Amino acid sequence: MERAAFWTGRRVLLTGHTGFKGGWLAHWLGLLGADVTGFALAPDQDPALFNLAPPPGRSVIGDLRDPDPVANVVADIDPEIVLHLAAQPLVRRSYAKPAETWASNVMGTVHLLDALRGSPALRAVLVITSDKVYENDESGTAFPEGARLGGHDPYAASKAATELAVASFRQSYFADRCIPVATARGGNVIGGGDFSEDRLVPDVVRAARSGQPLQLRNPEATRPWQHVLDCLDGYLTYAQALASGPVPLALNIGPHDPADTQTVADLTRAMTAALGVAQAWDLDTGPAPHEMSALALDPSAARAALGWQARLSSAEAIRLTADWYGAWMNGADMSAFTQAQIADYQAARTTEAPT
């Protein structure tokens, strides 16, 4: 089924709509005509994408760690599709606040799945975990979905535990109703509107605006960077496939070429050039918790099962990201600009065949 025909009028519960990826996805679902209800904490940063570009649809501010408001919103809207993006997503914050991270990522997911057990209209649930769910030996090998789960830091470990919680609920409560409950393991995402702490692109933008040298902790670390639109295109394709027929219940959503991994220093240089600034960076030699130096994903199963692959090159992803921040710094209407980037991506997607 064509994408717009599937999503138009569809009751969708989207958790995490006040965040970076969730905000973009709320806009995209709105453009597709979905009946979207977002559930999330209020933004914890200023500026925030949610405030600069308020998404369409209904917004419910609540905490997944509290089961009562979760149950209430599920009962109120009786969702057909659930896209669960809400999480504590920051590695360094997970070291500082491990209990909060586990409560948000594991018990927040448990509360949501528990509330969904009695939803009569439910057709599919897609839980977003992370590329960091795999036990990482830092060899740089691209992880397939069958790789061993693990996690050194509290964030990674909590996301690996979320995978187990999802599998348990799927087998115990949803399999008999033939409702697919799946996990998508997304790679590192860049794009306009991310203002989170301790993330590379927001740090580059903040340094560029302040004129202060950027501090890089791990300049030679590599990650599977992808643009937010490529990542969300994968989520939308996956969710639609789950509701339409049998597909794998865990898939990596990452760059088309697993070898297309840039170092932190490379991405920093490319972003500063795209922003049109001459920005220096210094090595941050202060004490810091352990972070993995190499990470790569194998997305071949998503291509085989969904016919999906990321379509933007690293250069295109960086250009789109810089264009968004440039428009924001120039006072543009960021709701309109965000939706225009989505529309342009969607138009190009419909005319390009996978290679």
XYZ file of C-alpha atoms in Angstrom:
355
model
C 0.000 0.000 0.000
C 1.224 3.506 -0.814
C 2.461 5.291 2.292
C -0.018 8.176 2.459
C -2.941 5.811 1.903
C -1.796 3.690 4.839
C -1.244 6.524 7.321
C -4.124 8.864 6.440
C -6.611 8.869 9.302
C -4.638 6.217 11.211
C -4.737 6.642 15.004
C -1.100 6.796 16.057
C 0.363 7.052 19.533
C 3.835 8.572 19.294
C 5.891 8.726 22.467
C 8.776 11.178 22.633
C 7.199 13.791 20.355
C 8.834 16.618 22.326
C 12.307 15.305 21.509
C 14.505 15.525 18.430
C 13.553 12.445 16.409
C 10.035 12.419 17.831
C 9.447 16.014 16.797
C 10.473 15.319 13.219
C 8.329 12.175 13.145
C 5.288 14.053 14.472
C 5.617 16.542 11.611
C 6.003 13.754 9.061
C 2.978 11.834 10.337
C 0.977 15.051 10.256
C 1.916 15.608 6.614
C 0.799 12.039 5.890
C -2.613 12.742 7.405
C -2.303 10.530 10.460
C -4.337 11.212 13.604
C -1.368 11.651 15.953
C -1.319 11.852 19.722
C 2.075 12.578 21.244
C 2.973 11.586 24.810
C 6.209 12.760 26.417
C 7.858 14.874 29.056
C 8.086 18.597 28.399
C 11.352 19.585 26.658
C 14.252 19.841 29.082
C 16.291 22.256 26.980
C 15.999 25.728 25.530
C 15.910 26.141 22.609
C 13.991 22.973 21.714
C 12.646 21.712 18.399
C 9.214 21.214 19.978
C 9.001 24.927 20.761
C 10.673 26.239 17.609
C 8.579 24.022 15.316
C 5.468 22.866 17.200
C 4.267 19.655 15.549
C 0.676 19.048 14.486
C -1.626 16.730 16.385
C -2.566 16.348 20.016
C 0.141 16.720 22.652
C -0.079 15.078 26.074
C 2.677 15.968 28.528
C 3.289 13.047 30.841
C 5.876 10.673 32.274
C 6.181 7.072 31.109
C 7.628 6.200 34.501
C 4.140 6.784 35.950
C 1.818 3.998 34.719
C -1.445 5.879 35.314
C -1.144 8.645 32.684
C 0.221 6.088 30.229
C -2.815 3.866 30.737
C -5.108 6.892 30.461
C -3.782 8.086 27.111
C -3.867 4.567 25.665
C -7.466 4.069 26.807
C -8.452 7.502 25.518
C -7.236 7.131 21.946
C -7.253 3.321 21.415
C -4.260 3.506 19.021
C -3.869 1.416 15.894
C -0.113 2.013 15.549
C 2.292 2.799 18.376
C 5.713 4.331 17.734
C 7.672 4.360 20.993
C 10.574 6.807 20.794
C 10.543 8.286 24.316
C 13.725 7.526 26.263
C 16.631 8.912 28.209
C 18.964 8.858 25.177
C 22.266 10.317 26.389
C 25.244 8.135 27.309
C 26.976 10.614 29.589
C 23.753 11.484 31.397
C 23.212 7.763 31.948
C 26.468 7.641 33.899
C 25.319 10.563 36.056
C 21.731 9.308 36.454
C 21.676 5.532 35.980
C 18.486 4.871 37.959
C 16.614 7.537 35.970
C 17.924 6.028 32.729
C 16.819 2.493 33.611
C 13.458 3.711 34.878
C 12.787 5.709 31.702
C 14.064 3.212 29.173
C 13.020 -0.106 30.674
C 10.097 0.590 32.995
C 8.734 3.304 30.716
C 8.537 0.710 27.947
C 7.041 -1.866 30.324
C 4.318 0.573 31.419
C 3.455 1.332 27.795
C 3.291 -2.326 26.722
C 1.270 -3.188 29.821
C -1.262 -0.488 28.980
C -1.493 -1.721 25.386
C -2.408 -5.297 26.341
C -6.106 -4.501 26.239
C -6.162 -2.121 23.248
C -8.807 -3.498 20.861
C -7.762 -1.573 17.715
C -4.011 -2.209 18.042
C -2.306 -3.436 14.874
C 1.432 -2.925 15.453
C 3.944 -1.595 17.971
C 7.428 -0.408 17.041
C 9.804 0.226 19.942
C 12.926 2.227 19.107
C 16.020 1.018 20.928
C 19.560 1.815 19.736
C 22.604 0.747 17.755
C 24.260 0.439 21.177
C 22.278 -2.659 22.234
C 25.062 -4.943 20.973
C 27.946 -6.231 23.071
C 30.667 -4.130 21.490
C 34.221 -5.473 21.272
C 35.222 -2.266 19.414
C 36.544 -4.205 16.445
C 34.507 -1.993 14.102
C 32.632 -5.005 12.710
C 29.126 -4.054 11.576
C 26.640 -5.732 13.908
C 23.837 -7.844 12.402
C 20.587 -8.331 14.303
C 21.682 -11.734 15.600
C 24.753 -10.356 17.376
C 24.932 -10.767 21.129
C 23.160 -8.072 23.132
C 25.027 -6.262 25.874
C 26.037 -2.841 27.110
C 28.909 -1.274 29.005
C 27.331 2.016 30.042
C 23.914 2.375 31.726
C 22.313 3.736 28.547
C 23.431 0.836 26.339
C 22.625 -1.760 28.984
C 19.168 -0.293 29.581
C 18.403 -0.426 25.862
C 19.591 -4.046 25.638
C 17.342 -4.823 28.612
C 14.487 -3.094 26.801
C 14.940 -5.568 23.952
C 14.392 -8.416 26.437
C 11.360 -6.729 27.967
C 9.808 -6.235 24.523
C 10.419 -9.883 23.596
C 8.821 -11.035 26.848
C 5.682 -8.927 26.374
C 5.450 -9.934 22.719
C 5.537 -13.637 23.518
C 3.385 -13.435 26.647
C 0.606 -11.079 25.600
C 0.601 -10.104 21.930
C 1.583 -13.192 19.924
C -1.753 -14.925 20.523
C -3.538 -11.838 19.170
C -1.215 -11.768 16.123
C -0.111 -8.229 16.991
C 3.532 -7.638 15.980
C 5.654 -5.905 18.604
C 9.079 -5.136 17.156
C 12.268 -3.203 17.877
C 14.181 -0.898 15.543
C 17.843 -0.345 16.333
C 18.667 3.041 14.873
C 22.138 4.375 14.198
C 23.503 7.758 15.294
C 21.246 10.475 13.899
C 22.049 14.028 12.851
C 19.712 16.732 11.614
C 18.390 20.166 12.353
C 16.676 20.854 15.638
C 18.836 18.744 17.922
C 19.883 20.836 20.916
C 20.741 18.026 23.335
C 23.683 18.172 25.698
C 26.782 16.123 24.896
C 25.849 15.483 21.270
C 28.280 16.338 18.530
C 26.251 18.422 16.083
C 24.558 20.552 18.776
C 27.976 21.079 20.359
C 29.351 22.204 16.971
C 26.455 24.635 16.529
C 26.806 26.037 20.040
C 30.534 26.539 19.591
C 30.036 28.172 16.193
C 27.510 30.635 17.637
C 29.618 31.463 20.680
C 32.947 31.661 18.855
C 34.520 29.429 21.495
C 36.708 26.426 20.555
C 34.852 23.146 20.494
C 35.955 20.481 22.974
C 36.077 16.974 21.476
C 36.376 14.014 23.823
C 36.978 11.239 21.286
C 37.889 12.773 17.903
C 38.845 9.428 16.319
C 35.704 7.573 17.430
C 33.533 6.318 14.567
C 29.743 6.070 14.432
C 27.095 5.047 11.840
C 25.888 8.614 11.249
C 22.651 9.063 9.291
C 20.251 11.924 8.713
C 17.101 11.976 10.826
C 14.935 11.726 7.694
C 16.644 8.528 6.545
C 16.219 7.031 9.997
C 12.550 8.008 10.300
C 11.868 6.814 6.767
C 13.065 3.428 7.987
C 10.784 3.563 11.029
C 7.736 4.490 8.949
C 8.467 1.760 6.414
C 8.964 -0.779 9.188
C 5.794 0.145 11.098
C 3.692 -0.054 7.937
C 5.195 -3.447 7.071
C 4.498 -4.747 10.581
C 0.828 -3.842 10.255
C 0.595 -5.332 6.766
C 2.285 -8.731 6.976
C 4.989 -10.882 8.553
C 8.430 -9.265 8.773
C 11.347 -9.702 11.214
C 10.680 -8.393 14.702
C 14.062 -6.672 15.140
C 15.857 -4.691 12.446
C 18.832 -2.341 12.222
C 18.055 1.030 10.664
C 21.379 2.470 9.603
C 23.401 3.922 6.720
C 23.213 2.064 3.414
C 26.939 1.321 3.468
C 28.196 -0.004 6.832
C 31.650 1.295 5.853
C 30.277 4.862 5.621
C 31.339 5.722 9.156
C 33.019 9.054 9.781
C 35.141 9.924 12.758
C 33.992 12.572 15.193
C 36.737 14.878 13.893
C 35.697 14.325 10.252
C 32.059 15.127 10.995
C 33.088 18.191 12.983
C 35.172 19.554 10.102
C 32.398 18.884 7.592
C 29.726 20.515 9.764
C 31.761 23.647 10.452
C 32.490 23.989 6.742
C 28.802 23.559 5.896
C 27.888 26.212 8.464
C 30.430 28.554 6.855
C 32.509 29.103 9.968
C 36.181 28.626 10.703
C 35.817 26.716 13.940
C 38.755 25.231 15.808
C 38.483 22.328 18.180
C 40.557 21.250 21.152
C 41.013 17.818 22.665
C 39.104 17.528 25.919
C 41.577 15.825 28.240
C 39.461 16.090 31.367
C 38.081 13.080 33.230
C 35.244 11.377 31.364
C 33.332 8.099 31.578
C 34.088 5.337 29.108
C 32.543 5.648 25.632
C 32.956 3.169 22.790
C 35.432 4.199 20.093
C 34.032 2.116 17.216
C 30.460 1.262 16.275
C 28.898 0.109 12.999
C 25.574 -1.455 11.960
C 24.710 -3.988 9.264
C 21.359 -2.835 7.760
C 21.127 -5.555 5.099
C 18.214 -7.339 6.791
C 16.066 -4.194 6.565
C 16.759 -3.987 2.844
C 15.879 -7.644 2.337
C 12.732 -7.578 4.477
C 11.379 -4.097 3.769
C 12.972 -3.048 0.490
C 14.277 -0.072 2.480
C 17.665 1.564 2.535
C 18.999 4.939 3.563
C 19.256 7.237 0.546
C 21.299 10.228 1.750
C 25.073 10.323 1.562
C 27.065 11.723 4.469
C 27.604 14.944 2.517
C 23.866 15.326 1.846
C 23.015 14.630 5.490
C 25.461 17.291 6.646
C 24.174 19.824 4.101
C 20.542 19.350 5.181
C 21.546 19.631 8.823
C 23.513 22.825 8.265
C 20.681 24.287 6.153
C 18.238 23.798 9.051
C 20.458 25.484 11.616
C 21.258 28.264 9.182
C 17.560 28.920 8.610
C 16.942 28.960 12.361
C 19.780 31.428 12.963
C 18.300 33.640 10.228
C 14.864 33.741 11.877
C 12.937 31.470 9.487
C 9.582 29.866 10.268
C 10.986 26.553 11.481
C 7.729 24.597 11.303
C 7.469 25.490 7.629
C 11.169 24.822 7.033
C 11.052 21.447 8.794
C 8.004 20.369 6.818
C 9.613 21.561 3.583
C 12.669 19.360 4.212
C 10.351 16.410 4.869
C 8.337 17.100 1.726
C 11.476 17.392 -0.405
C 12.826 14.135 0.999
C 9.518 12.362 0.459
C 9.289 13.609 -3.116
C 12.817 12.404 -3.890
C 12.122 9.071 -2.197
C 9.171 8.338 -4.467
C 11.237 8.914 -7.607
C 14.365 6.992 -6.611
C 14.677 3.224 -6.874
C 16.990 1.340 -4.506
C 20.448 0.689 -5.925
